[in-house]
């Protein structure tokens, strides 16, 4: 390793950025240790390097850094994380240092936290059904091992409850294998974080979990690191230790805010709503770190959570996320107001990998048809709801009224379930067929005839 | 692989995927090897002695002062046997070889693998003989590359054939020599071409043959021409990728080049794993044998993403030059435009609309202009075509953004994907009121000659009905459908059949995923027959309720499932419709 170089040549400090003069032999993305005059140490990373000047982004506040008394040490490598299976059951801060009172982790391996792109040729396509026990997800937006499926939520909606319920109930049918959970808290409040930790403790999931916590009052630039630490850990556990890993990241909105903060400090040309032009590429280096790969039994399944500012799906954060992830689970405020939990708005929700994870041997032969039929019938019922608000229910045809009733039943029987209610897929499908029986058979165009005969209970 | 020509220099600055280097004699768009790891890059700007390089690989760990060397040649691709069935990244490195050389599932940096396999010996059959005069583009011989496709070896030089012989050769062996003006030039099975330069042709022709996709909504209502251009814009989740993949699988193109530009890794894997198992109905061979895949997923380096569409279209043009009909799918051009924006931003260029560079419109137009039906170079009369279908992913589904707008200006077919259709699982979610095709007139004659003389008429009638439906729906929203006169309710009944039983097509059903033109015609004819009889019956005082209860109406709902081998069932269905109505009228 190269000799570590120390400099006292900070020339300019702007926001989270520090400009160091007269450097040499510094490499792009190298990690930096900054020592203040009072002995405080902060970490940073090289964002731009020319022959003389290094632009360093500090993970933490720049308060106390001065141009004449602060030393900058270049550590000669990019950001690495020491990894070992001993990390299970432990909690770390947003930079990967132990946050609980446990000892330092002795690493078996050190990996670059930025990871490398997975060769698309070396991936295996995800096709193993994960039963979450939540009807709206299992039947209509099926999650499969190796998928990245975000929850698009809004302020005040119960996305955290839903996330822990999924983490608690998720399993692949026919096996008892548990998921290891890697949890990354990105800029969430202390209260929210302790909700997650308490729940993990209560259900015994904690011993199988690795926690990285960057809370709301922790330095915002750290938020750019935290999810990468979590994913590096997940990749290690999955691809080298053959574990099935479920990664929960909350809240990606805070991540993007931090990205914007750094971008504006660098005086970059802003893109939409001030987010930098490379937001898509940057987000993809997080979300794409999920999947199954050849030659490894383990998988990384990602469940990021983000809150849509103003419940607006077209806001750059949900928008760019939706273009990278394999679908999205959208929570609806209307359903939440009606007191329905989990308030999953199925119509705009989607799982792109659903079709490869359902059917015949994986779930049941009628699954695809049932899902399509549920979508079509509920969409129709919802349209009629707004129509009947204008013309009154009396003006509707008999069939239309049955659709209206279907929509109500769908929300109350199918969507609604308890936070501890774990529905098997068969139960979910049974509820669906029960609801279909109230519609005329000529309307059931999405399900196969033979399935109607096989599964519909005659009344 | 290219030899370095020696011009050397060193790195001055690194910022993201952009490096500044000092290298005298550097030329614009030259390919450069950067740093100790020899990462591949391309010169995109020169100021004095300083070249600005976009680096195709992750730049972490690069230091100022590390060496730089130019290849003296612009970014180019290798064209020859071995392209088909292959999967490349954005700069034509084979992903399978990268896997071997990386020794794992992750893509390591600084890997240089030849694009075409150097070890395979191809069976070359000479079709010209010694002493023949050759022109640029003449076919001097063939290689049976896959069972589906004959790879024609195009002569890159003009002159007299001094030697040529059939036999087994690797791509680097000399198979022939050409002499012109006293100089001898050797011909190999492969040639190189600069990706940013379109391959020359004798002449471009207007498109007159449709590019049959097997998708009813496209072939019937919004046809794409062979050599034409189409764009598919839509918000996420509206089915762009599924539509693109359906086109790649079921279209009647002879060669398919599929570019996954900045898209999802798992989706590319699905393509990679699915295509080898899809069978071409005509030949019974895997579709992969006619396909070249380019996969530069979103987390792979952004500069290589920028290059990927050029790599793809150059390969497409090469097969076109052999006289094939080639389809190029680019998914998604928005990611390509964003790559340009990102690099433009790093260069501190003055941004245009929404931060995109001011040359966005020009680049998009240049790309789509490389499509076309052409007479290929060469002395025999050979025609080929490249049809381009580009997906656009407008932020928030808002088509007023620059990429969509500039794409619409240059493409002739607009397939508007609609999120609200996707929500109710109406797939393909192509909105029939907003979409258009400017090829309808030029292709009409083909439809008359090859499907049926009344096909254009049926299409117009069906479209008029769908238009009428949207007007009626507005009234229904206010007063309910019962308030409409029977005849207008009949329109709603027929358009429901059109929407659900014609426009909707299930990409995951074996039978329904693809419809031949013949089946499309029969289906449309059946529905329009039903409509015509309904109107007739209402005129004679039959209640619409009675019509809607007819058994044949339900059977129309199942007619998608009629296989191509049993198309005669349509005749029976049409006869039964007539019978049903006749007996209604008798009552």
PDB file of N, CA and C in Angstrom, chain A residues 3 101 183 224 248 269 309 343 356 375-376 401 415 437 440 451 453:
ATOM      1  N   UNK A   3       2.233   4.969   0.760  1.00  0.00           N
ATOM      2  CA  UNK A   3       2.423   5.693   2.019  1.00  0.00           C
ATOM      3  C   UNK A   3       1.259   6.670   2.179  1.00  0.00           C
ATOM      4  N   UNK A 101     -23.386  -2.091  22.026  1.00  0.00           N
ATOM      5  CA  UNK A 101     -22.221  -2.087  22.905  1.00  0.00           C
ATOM      6  C   UNK A 101     -21.288  -3.254  22.621  1.00  0.00           C
ATOM      7  N   UNK A 183     -31.214  -4.439   7.478  1.00  0.00           N
ATOM      8  CA  UNK A 183     -32.068  -3.277   7.597  1.00  0.00           C
ATOM      9  C   UNK A 183     -31.227  -2.009   7.547  1.00  0.00           C
ATOM     10  N   UNK A 224     -25.616   8.695   1.981  1.00  0.00           N
ATOM     11  CA  UNK A 224     -25.205   8.169   0.681  1.00  0.00           C
ATOM     12  C   UNK A 224     -24.444   6.856   0.851  1.00  0.00           C
ATOM     13  N   UNK A 248     -34.260  -4.315   3.753  1.00  0.00           N
ATOM     14  CA  UNK A 248     -35.242  -3.237   3.918  1.00  0.00           C
ATOM     15  C   UNK A 248     -34.477  -1.925   3.987  1.00  0.00           C
ATOM     16  N   UNK A 269     -25.126  21.373 -12.439  1.00  0.00           N
ATOM     17  CA  UNK A 269     -26.350  21.777 -13.127  1.00  0.00           C
ATOM     18  C   UNK A 269     -27.489  20.907 -12.611  1.00  0.00           C
ATOM     19  N   UNK A 309     -43.347  12.634  -1.922  1.00  0.00           N
ATOM     20  CA  UNK A 309     -43.694  13.987  -1.486  1.00  0.00           C
ATOM     21  C   UNK A 309     -45.054  14.380  -2.076  1.00  0.00           C
ATOM     22  N   UNK A 343     -53.231  -0.600   3.491  1.00  0.00           N
ATOM     23  CA  UNK A 343     -53.924   0.185   2.453  1.00  0.00           C
ATOM     24  C   UNK A 343     -53.230   0.116   1.100  1.00  0.00           C
ATOM     25  N   UNK A 356     -43.375 -14.956 -13.584  1.00  0.00           N
ATOM     26  CA  UNK A 356     -42.426 -16.063 -13.535  1.00  0.00           C
ATOM     27  C   UNK A 356     -42.477 -16.784 -12.189  1.00  0.00           C
ATOM     28  N   UNK A 375     -58.034  -7.566 -10.953  1.00  0.00           N
ATOM     29  CA  UNK A 375     -57.672  -6.229 -11.436  1.00  0.00           C
ATOM     30  C   UNK A 375     -58.790  -5.632 -12.269  1.00  0.00           C
ATOM     31  N   UNK A 376     -59.229  -6.411 -13.259  1.00  0.00           N
ATOM     32  CA  UNK A 376     -60.222  -5.885 -14.194  1.00  0.00           C
ATOM     33  C   UNK A 376     -61.516  -5.543 -13.465  1.00  0.00           C
ATOM     34  N   UNK A 401     -74.244  -2.714 -10.840  1.00  0.00           N
ATOM     35  CA  UNK A 401     -74.409  -2.685  -9.380  1.00  0.00           C
ATOM     36  C   UNK A 401     -73.649  -3.822  -8.712  1.00  0.00           C
ATOM     37  N   UNK A 415     -58.553  -6.875   0.679  1.00  0.00           N
ATOM     38  CA  UNK A 415     -57.449  -5.991   1.033  1.00  0.00           C
ATOM     39  C   UNK A 415     -57.245  -5.978   2.541  1.00  0.00           C
ATOM     40  N   UNK A 437     -68.013 -15.187  -7.425  1.00  0.00           N
ATOM     41  CA  UNK A 437     -69.294 -15.877  -7.577  1.00  0.00           C
ATOM     42  C   UNK A 437     -70.455 -14.888  -7.575  1.00  0.00           C
ATOM     43  N   UNK A 440     -71.764 -12.170 -12.789  1.00  0.00           N
ATOM     44  CA  UNK A 440     -72.245 -13.121 -13.791  1.00  0.00           C
ATOM     45  C   UNK A 440     -71.073 -13.813 -14.491  1.00  0.00           C
ATOM     46  N   UNK A 451     -61.097 -23.531 -14.860  1.00  0.00           N
ATOM     47  CA  UNK A 451     -60.840 -23.088 -13.493  1.00  0.00           C
ATOM     48  C   UNK A 451     -62.129 -22.668 -12.793  1.00  0.00           C
ATOM     49  N   UNK A 453     -64.976 -24.022 -13.295  1.00  0.00           N
ATOM     50  CA  UNK A 453     -65.618 -25.274 -12.876  1.00  0.00           C
ATOM     51  C   UNK A 453     -64.921 -25.884 -11.669  1.00  0.00           C
TER      52      UNK A 453
END
